PDB file of C-alpha atoms in Angstrom:
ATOM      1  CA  UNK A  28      37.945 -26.800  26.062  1.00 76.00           C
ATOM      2  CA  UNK A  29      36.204 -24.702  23.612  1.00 86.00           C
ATOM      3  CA  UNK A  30      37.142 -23.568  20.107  1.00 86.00           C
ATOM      4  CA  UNK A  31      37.590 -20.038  21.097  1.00 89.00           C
ATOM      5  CA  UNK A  32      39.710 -20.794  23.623  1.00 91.00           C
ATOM      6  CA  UNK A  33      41.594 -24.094  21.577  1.00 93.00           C
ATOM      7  CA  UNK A  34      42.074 -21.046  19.043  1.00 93.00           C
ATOM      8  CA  UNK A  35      44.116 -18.561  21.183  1.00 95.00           C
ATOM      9  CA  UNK A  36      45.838 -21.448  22.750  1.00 95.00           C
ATOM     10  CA  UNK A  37      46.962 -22.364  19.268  1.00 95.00           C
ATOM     11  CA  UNK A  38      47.609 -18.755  18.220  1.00 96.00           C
ATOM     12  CA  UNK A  39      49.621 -18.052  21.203  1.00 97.00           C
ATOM     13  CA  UNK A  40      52.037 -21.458  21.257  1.00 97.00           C
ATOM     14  CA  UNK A  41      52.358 -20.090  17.504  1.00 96.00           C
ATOM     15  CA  UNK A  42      53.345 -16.355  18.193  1.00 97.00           C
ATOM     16  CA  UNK A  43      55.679 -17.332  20.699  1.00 98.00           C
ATOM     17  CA  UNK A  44      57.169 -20.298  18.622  1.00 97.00           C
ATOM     18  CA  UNK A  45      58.498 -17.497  16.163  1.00 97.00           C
ATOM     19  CA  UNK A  46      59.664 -14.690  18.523  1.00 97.00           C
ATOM     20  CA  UNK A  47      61.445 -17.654  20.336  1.00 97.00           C
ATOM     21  CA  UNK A  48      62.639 -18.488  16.567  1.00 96.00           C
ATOM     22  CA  UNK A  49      63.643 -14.823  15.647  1.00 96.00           C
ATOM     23  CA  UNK A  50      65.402 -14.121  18.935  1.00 96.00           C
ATOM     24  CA  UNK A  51      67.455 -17.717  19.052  1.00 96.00           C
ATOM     25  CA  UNK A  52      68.267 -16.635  15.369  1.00 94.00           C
ATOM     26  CA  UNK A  53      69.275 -13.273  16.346  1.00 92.00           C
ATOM     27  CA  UNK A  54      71.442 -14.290  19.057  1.00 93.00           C
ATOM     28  CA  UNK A  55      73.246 -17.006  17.247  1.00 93.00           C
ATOM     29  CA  UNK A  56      74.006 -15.595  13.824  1.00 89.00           C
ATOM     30  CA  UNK A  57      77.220 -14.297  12.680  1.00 85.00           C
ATOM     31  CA  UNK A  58      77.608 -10.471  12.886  1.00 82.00           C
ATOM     32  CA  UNK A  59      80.087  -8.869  10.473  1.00 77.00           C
ATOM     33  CA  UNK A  60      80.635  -5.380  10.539  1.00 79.00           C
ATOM     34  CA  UNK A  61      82.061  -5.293   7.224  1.00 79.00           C
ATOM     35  CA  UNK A  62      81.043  -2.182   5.126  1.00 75.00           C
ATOM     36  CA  UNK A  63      80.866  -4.384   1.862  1.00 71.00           C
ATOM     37  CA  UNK A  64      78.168  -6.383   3.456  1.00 71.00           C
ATOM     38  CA  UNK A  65      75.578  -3.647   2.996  1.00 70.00           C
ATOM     39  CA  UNK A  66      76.664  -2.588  -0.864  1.00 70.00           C
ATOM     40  CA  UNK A  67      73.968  -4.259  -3.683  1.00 66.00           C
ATOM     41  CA  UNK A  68      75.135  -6.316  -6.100  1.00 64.00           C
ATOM     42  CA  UNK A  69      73.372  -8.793  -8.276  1.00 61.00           C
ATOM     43  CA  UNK A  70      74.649 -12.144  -9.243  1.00 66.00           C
ATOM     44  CA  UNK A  71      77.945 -10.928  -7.356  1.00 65.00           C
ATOM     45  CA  UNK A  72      78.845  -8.469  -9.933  1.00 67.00           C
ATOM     46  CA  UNK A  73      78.791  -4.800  -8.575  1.00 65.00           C
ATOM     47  CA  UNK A  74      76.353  -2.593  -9.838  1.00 65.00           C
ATOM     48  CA  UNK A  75      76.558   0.001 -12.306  1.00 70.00           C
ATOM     49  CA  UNK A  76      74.931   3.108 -12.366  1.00 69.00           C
ATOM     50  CA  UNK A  77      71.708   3.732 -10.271  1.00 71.00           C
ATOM     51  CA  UNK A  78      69.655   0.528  -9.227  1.00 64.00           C
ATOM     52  CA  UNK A  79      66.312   2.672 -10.010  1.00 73.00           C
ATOM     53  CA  UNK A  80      65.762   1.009 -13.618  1.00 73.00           C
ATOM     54  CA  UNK A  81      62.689   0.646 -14.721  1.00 76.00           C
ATOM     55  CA  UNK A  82      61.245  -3.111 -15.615  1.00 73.00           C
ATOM     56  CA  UNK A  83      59.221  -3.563 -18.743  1.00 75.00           C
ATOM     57  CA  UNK A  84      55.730  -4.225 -17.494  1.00 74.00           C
ATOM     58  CA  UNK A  85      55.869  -7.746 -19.056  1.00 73.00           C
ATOM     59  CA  UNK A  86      57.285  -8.933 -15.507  1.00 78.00           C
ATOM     60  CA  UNK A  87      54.581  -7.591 -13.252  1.00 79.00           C
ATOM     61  CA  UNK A  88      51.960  -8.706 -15.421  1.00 77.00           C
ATOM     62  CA  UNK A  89      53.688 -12.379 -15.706  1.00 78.00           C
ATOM     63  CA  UNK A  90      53.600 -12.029 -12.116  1.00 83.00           C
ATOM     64  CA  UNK A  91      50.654 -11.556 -11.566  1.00 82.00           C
ATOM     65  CA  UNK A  92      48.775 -13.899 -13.806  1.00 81.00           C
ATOM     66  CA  UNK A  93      51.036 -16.055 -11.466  1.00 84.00           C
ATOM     67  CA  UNK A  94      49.994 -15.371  -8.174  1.00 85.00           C
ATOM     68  CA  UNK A  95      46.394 -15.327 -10.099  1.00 80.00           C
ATOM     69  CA  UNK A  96      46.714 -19.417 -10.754  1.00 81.00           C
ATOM     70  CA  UNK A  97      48.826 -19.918  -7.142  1.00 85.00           C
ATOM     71  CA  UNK A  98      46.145 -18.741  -5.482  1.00 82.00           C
ATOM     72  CA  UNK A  99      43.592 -21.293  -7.289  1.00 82.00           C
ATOM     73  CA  UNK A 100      45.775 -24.020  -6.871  1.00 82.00           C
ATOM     74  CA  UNK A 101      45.662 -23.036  -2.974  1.00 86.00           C
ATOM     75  CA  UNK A 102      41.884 -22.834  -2.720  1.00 83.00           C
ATOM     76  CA  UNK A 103      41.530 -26.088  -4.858  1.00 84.00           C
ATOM     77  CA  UNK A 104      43.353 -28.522  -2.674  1.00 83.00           C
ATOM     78  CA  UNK A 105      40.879 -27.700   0.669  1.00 84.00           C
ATOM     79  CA  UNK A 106      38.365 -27.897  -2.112  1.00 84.00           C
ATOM     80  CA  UNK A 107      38.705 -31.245  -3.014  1.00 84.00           C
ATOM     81  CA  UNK A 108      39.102 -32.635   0.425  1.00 86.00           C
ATOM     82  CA  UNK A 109      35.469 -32.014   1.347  1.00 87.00           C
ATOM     83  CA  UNK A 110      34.088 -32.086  -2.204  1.00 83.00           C
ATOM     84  CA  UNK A 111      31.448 -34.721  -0.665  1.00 85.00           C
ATOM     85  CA  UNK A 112      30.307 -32.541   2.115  1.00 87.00           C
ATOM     86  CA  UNK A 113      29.753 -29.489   0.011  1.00 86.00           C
ATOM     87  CA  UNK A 114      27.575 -31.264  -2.657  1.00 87.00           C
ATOM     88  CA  UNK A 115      26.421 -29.898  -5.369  1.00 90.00           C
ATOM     89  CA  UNK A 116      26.225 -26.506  -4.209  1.00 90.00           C
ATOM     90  CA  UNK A 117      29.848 -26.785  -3.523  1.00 87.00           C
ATOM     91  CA  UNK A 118      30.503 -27.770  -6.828  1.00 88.00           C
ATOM     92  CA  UNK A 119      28.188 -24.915  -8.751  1.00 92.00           C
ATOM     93  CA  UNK A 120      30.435 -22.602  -7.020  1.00 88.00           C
ATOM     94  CA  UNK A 121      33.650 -23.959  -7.902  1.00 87.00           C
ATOM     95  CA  UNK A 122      32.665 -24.925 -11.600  1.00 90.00           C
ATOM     96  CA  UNK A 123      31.742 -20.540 -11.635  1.00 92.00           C
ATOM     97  CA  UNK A 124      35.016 -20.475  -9.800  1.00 87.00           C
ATOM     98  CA  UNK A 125      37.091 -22.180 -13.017  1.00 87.00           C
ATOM     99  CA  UNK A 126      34.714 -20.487 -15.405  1.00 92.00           C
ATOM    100  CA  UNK A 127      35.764 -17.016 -14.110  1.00 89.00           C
ATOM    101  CA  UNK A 128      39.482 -17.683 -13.804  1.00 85.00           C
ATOM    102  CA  UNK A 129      38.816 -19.626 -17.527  1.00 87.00           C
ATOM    103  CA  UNK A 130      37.629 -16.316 -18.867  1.00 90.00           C
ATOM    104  CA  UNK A 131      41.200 -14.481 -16.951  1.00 84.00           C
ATOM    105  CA  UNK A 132      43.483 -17.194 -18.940  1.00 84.00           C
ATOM    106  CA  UNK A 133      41.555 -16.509 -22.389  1.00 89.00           C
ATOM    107  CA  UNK A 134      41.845 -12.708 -21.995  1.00 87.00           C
ATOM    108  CA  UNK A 135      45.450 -12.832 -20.895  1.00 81.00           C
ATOM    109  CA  UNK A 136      46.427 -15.434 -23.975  1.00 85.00           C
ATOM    110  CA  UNK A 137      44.463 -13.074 -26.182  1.00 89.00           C
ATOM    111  CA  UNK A 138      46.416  -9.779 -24.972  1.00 83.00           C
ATOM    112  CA  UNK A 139      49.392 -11.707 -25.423  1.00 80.00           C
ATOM    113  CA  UNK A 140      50.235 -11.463 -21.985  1.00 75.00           C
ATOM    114  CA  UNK A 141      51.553 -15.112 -21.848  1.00 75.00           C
ATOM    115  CA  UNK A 142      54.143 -14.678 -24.482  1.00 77.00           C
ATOM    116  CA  UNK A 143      57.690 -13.638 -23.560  1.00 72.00           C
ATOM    117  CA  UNK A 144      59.077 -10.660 -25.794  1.00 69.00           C
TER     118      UNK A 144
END
């Protein structure tokens, strides 16, 4: 079999995997048609007021410096499974890799973008 075809084998068993997923789901859940069930509430304490508040930016820019390091720590793991394949090629690019995202930390410490206020 070839890859192109091992690969829509794969992608189909997967697709229909999760609509079989979503639809057993669906079928077997609880339905409630209790009004309450669609109010908001946070921490099970009704809300106040409007729930359009505005968030000091603080969180979306913790957030993102988040996803920033995630998203090394995801490309660093396949990384260092074929480190010895790649040689040292592989590694010049991942030592600019750390240099770059280096640089991000520094700038963000400076701003004070790590510091909770």
């Amino acid at each position: 079999m070839s890859n192109s075809a091992l690969f829509l084998v794969v992608l189909l068993t997967a697709i229909i995997m999760v609509v079989a997923a979503l639809v057993i789901a669906w079928l077997l859940a609880p339905k409630s048609d209790n009004p309450l069930k669609g109010e908001p509430y946070e921490c099970g304490i009704p809300t106040r007021g409007t729930s359009w508040t505005q968030f000091k930016v603080g969180y979306y820019l913790f957030a993102i410096l988040y996803l920033v390091f995630d998203v090394e720590t995801v490309l660093l793991f396949p990384w260092a499974s074929i480190m010895r394949d790649l040689g040292m090629r592989g590694l010049i690019c991942m030592a600019f890799f750390f240099i770059i995202l280096t640089l991000g930390l520094a700038y963000a410490w400076k701003k004070g973008a790590l510091e909770w206020k």
